Short mmCIF file of C-alpha atoms in Angstrom, two decimals:
data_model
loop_
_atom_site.label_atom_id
_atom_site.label_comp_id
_atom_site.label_asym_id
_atom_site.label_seq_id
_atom_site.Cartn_x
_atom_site.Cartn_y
_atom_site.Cartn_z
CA UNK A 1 0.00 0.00 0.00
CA UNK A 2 2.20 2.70 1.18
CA UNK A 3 5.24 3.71 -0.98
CA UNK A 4 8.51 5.82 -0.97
CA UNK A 5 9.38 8.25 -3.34
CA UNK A 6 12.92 9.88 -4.78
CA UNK A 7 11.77 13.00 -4.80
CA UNK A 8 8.60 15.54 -4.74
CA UNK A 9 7.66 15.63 -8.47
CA UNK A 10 4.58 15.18 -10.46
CA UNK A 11 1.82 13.60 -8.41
CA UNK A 12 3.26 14.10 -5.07
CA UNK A 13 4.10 17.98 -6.06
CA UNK A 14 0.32 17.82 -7.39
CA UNK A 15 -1.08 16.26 -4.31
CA UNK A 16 0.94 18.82 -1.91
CA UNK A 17 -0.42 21.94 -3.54
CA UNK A 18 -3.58 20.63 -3.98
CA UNK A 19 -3.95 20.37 -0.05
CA UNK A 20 -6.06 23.33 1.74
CA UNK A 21 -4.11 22.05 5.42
CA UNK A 22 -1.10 20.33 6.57
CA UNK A 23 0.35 19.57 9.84
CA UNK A 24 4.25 19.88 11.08
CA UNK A 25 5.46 17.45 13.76
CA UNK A 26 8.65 18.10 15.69
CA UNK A 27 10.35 17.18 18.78
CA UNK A 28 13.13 18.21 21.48
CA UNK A 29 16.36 15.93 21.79
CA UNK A 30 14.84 15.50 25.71
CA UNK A 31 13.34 12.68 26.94
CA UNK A 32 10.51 15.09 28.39
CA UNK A 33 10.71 17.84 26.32
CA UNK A 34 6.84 18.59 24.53
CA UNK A 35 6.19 17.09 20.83
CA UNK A 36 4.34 19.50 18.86
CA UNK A 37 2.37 18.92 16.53
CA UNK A 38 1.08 22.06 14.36
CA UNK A 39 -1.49 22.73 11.69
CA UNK A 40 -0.69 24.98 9.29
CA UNK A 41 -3.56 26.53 6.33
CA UNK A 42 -3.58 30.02 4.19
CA UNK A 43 -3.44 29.55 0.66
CA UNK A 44 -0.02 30.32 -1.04
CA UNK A 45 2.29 29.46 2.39
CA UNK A 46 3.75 26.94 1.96
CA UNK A 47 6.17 26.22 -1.81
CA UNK A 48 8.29 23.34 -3.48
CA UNK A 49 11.08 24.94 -3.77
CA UNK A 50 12.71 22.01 -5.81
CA UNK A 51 12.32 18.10 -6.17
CA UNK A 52 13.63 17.96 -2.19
CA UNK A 53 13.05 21.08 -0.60
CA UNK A 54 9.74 22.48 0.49
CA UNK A 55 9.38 25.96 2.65
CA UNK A 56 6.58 27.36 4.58
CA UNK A 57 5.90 30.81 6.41
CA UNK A 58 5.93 30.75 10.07
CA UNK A 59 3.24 33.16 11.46
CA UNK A 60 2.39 35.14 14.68
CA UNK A 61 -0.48 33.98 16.51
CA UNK A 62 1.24 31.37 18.00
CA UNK A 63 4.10 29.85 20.13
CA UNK A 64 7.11 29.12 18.27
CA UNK A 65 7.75 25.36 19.17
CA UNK A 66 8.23 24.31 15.67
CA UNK A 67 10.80 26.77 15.00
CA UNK A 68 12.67 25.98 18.91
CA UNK A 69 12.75 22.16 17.96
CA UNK A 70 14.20 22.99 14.18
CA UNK A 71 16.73 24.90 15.86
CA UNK A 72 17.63 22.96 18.40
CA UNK A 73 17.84 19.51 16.34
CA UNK A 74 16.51 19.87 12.77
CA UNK A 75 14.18 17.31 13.21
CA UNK A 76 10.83 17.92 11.04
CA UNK A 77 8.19 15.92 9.45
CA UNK A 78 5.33 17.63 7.34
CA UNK A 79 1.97 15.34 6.87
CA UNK A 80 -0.77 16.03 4.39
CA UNK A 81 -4.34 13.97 4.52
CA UNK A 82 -6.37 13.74 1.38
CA UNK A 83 -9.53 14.59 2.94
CA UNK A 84 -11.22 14.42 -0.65
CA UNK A 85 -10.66 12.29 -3.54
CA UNK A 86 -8.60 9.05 -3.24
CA UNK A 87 -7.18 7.92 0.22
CA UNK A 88 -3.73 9.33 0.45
CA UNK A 89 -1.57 10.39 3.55
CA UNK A 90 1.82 11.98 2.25
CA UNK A 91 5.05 12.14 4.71
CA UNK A 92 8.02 14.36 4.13
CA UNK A 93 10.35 13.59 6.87
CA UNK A 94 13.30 16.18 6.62
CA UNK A 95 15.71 18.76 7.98
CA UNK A 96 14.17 21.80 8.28
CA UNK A 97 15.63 25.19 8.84
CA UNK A 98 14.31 28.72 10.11
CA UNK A 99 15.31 31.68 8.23
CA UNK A 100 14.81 34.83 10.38
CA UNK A 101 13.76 37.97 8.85
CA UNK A 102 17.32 39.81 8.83
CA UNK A 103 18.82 36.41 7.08
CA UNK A 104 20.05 37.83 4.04
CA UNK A 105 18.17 34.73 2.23
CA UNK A 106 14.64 36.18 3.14
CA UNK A 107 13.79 38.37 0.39
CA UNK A 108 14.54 35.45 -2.16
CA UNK A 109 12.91 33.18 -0.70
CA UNK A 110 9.72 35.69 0.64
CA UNK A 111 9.01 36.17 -2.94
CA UNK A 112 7.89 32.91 -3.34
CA UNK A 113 5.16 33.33 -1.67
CA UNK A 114 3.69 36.19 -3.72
CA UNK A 115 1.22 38.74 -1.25
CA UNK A 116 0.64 36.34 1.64
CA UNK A 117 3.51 37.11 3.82
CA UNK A 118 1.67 40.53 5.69
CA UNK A 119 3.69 42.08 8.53
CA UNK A 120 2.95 38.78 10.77
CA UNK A 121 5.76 36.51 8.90
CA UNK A 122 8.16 36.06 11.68
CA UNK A 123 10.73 33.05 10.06
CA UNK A 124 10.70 30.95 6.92
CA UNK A 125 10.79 27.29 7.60
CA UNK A 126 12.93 25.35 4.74
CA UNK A 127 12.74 22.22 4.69
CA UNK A 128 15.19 19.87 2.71
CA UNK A 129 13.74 16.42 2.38
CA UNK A 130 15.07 13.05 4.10
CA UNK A 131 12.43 10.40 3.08
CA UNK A 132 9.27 10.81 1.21
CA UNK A 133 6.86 7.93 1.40
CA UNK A 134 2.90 7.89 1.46
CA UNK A 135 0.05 5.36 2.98
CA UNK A 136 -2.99 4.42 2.34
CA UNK A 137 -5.11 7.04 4.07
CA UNK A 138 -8.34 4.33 4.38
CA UNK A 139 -9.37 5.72 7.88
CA UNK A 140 -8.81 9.26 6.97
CA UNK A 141 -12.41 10.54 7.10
CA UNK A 142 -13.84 12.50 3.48
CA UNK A 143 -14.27 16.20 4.82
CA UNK A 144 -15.75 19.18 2.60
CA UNK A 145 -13.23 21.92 2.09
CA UNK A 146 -15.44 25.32 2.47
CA UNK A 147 -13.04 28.28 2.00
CA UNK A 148 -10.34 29.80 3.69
CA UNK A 149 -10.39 31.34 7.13
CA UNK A 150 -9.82 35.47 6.39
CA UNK A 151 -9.17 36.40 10.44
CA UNK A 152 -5.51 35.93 10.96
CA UNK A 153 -4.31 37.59 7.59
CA UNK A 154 -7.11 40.21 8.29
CA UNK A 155 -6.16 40.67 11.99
CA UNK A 156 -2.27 41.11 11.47
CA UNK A 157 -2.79 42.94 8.28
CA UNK A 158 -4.17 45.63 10.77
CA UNK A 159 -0.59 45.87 12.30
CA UNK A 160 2.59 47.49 11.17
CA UNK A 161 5.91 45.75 11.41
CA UNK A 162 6.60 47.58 14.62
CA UNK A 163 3.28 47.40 16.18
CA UNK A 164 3.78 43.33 14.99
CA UNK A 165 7.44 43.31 16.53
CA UNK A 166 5.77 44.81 19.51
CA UNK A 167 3.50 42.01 19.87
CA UNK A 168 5.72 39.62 19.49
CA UNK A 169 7.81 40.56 22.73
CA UNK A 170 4.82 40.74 24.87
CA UNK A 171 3.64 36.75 23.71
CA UNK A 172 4.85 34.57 26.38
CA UNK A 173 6.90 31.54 24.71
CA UNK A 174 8.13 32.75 21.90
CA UNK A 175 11.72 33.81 22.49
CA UNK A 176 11.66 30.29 24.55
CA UNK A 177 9.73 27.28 23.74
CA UNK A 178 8.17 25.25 26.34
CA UNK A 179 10.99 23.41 27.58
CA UNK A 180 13.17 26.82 27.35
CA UNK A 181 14.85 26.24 24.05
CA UNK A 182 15.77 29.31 21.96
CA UNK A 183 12.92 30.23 20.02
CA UNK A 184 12.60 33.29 18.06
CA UNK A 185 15.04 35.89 18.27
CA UNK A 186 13.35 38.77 19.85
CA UNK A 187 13.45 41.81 19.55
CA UNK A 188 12.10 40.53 16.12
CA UNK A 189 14.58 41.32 13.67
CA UNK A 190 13.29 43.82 10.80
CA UNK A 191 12.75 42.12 7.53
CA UNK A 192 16.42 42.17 5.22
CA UNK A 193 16.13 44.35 2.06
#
């Protein structure tokens, strides 16, 4: 049933983009530490950047677990669910990085992702693939995809990138994760021209 792939091409690129949600999984090196698991929705955030690499924008609204456990141990695995259509549930285990908004990569990679980045884009999260593999996705319940959520794009479009930088330093766990990794670097670094 389930099979492994060489790289994200055709059908697998197809099914990713295709899919309205995803979730991230990561984990501390501790015994203790908190898994997270995150979804992750908006139209346009997340690109193939190539046959092995996919990327995603890392929003406010949030703690920053994903990006403390990336950092900490590169650890990442990305899971889409075809909620529609034939059973599917795609894998891309990988090594993920976060690029910070003063990384002078961010405004090559930021236009990848066309108008949907809005003052609350706080890292880019590049992933290079490790293992691809799907399964069959036979318990995965059909859902009906209605539209898109407007309220966090709406709600941070509000802000400007100092009232969002501003924000950011009040959140609680976001310049630490849970288990008091480094997180995001705070005072939020203003975005690299």
């Amino acid at each position: 049933m389930g099979k492994l792939y060489e790289r994200i091409d055709g059908r697998i690129r197809t099914f990713i983009e295709d899919q309205p949600v995803f979730f991230t999984a990561t984990a501390p090196l501790t015994a203790d530490g908190h898994v997270n698991v995150s979804p992750k929705g908006r139209a346009g955030t997340l690109v193939v950047l190539d046959e092995m690499t996919l990327a995603y924008l890392d929003f406010g609204g949030s703690t920053a677990e994903t990006v403390a456990h990336i950092r900490e141990n590169g650890r990442v695995t990305l899971m889409w669910c075809a909620f529609s259509g034939p059973p599917k549930v795609l894998r891309v285990h990988g090594q993920g990085e976060a690029v910070f908004r003063d990384d002078s990569r961010w405004p090559g990679l930021i236009t990848r992702f066309k108008d949907v980045d809005g003052p609350s884009a706080r890292a880019i999260v590049v992933v290079h693939a490790r293992r691809i593999s799907d399964s069959c996705g036979f318990a995965v319940p059909f859902m009906e995809y209605q539209e898109e959520r407007t309220q966090h794009a709406e709600h941070f479009a509000r802000k400007t990138d100092e009232e969002f930088a501003a924000y950011c330093e009040k959140k609680e766990y976001l310049g630490k994760s849970l288990d008091g990794l480094p997180a995001l670097p705070l005072p939020l670094p203003a975005r690299a021209d």
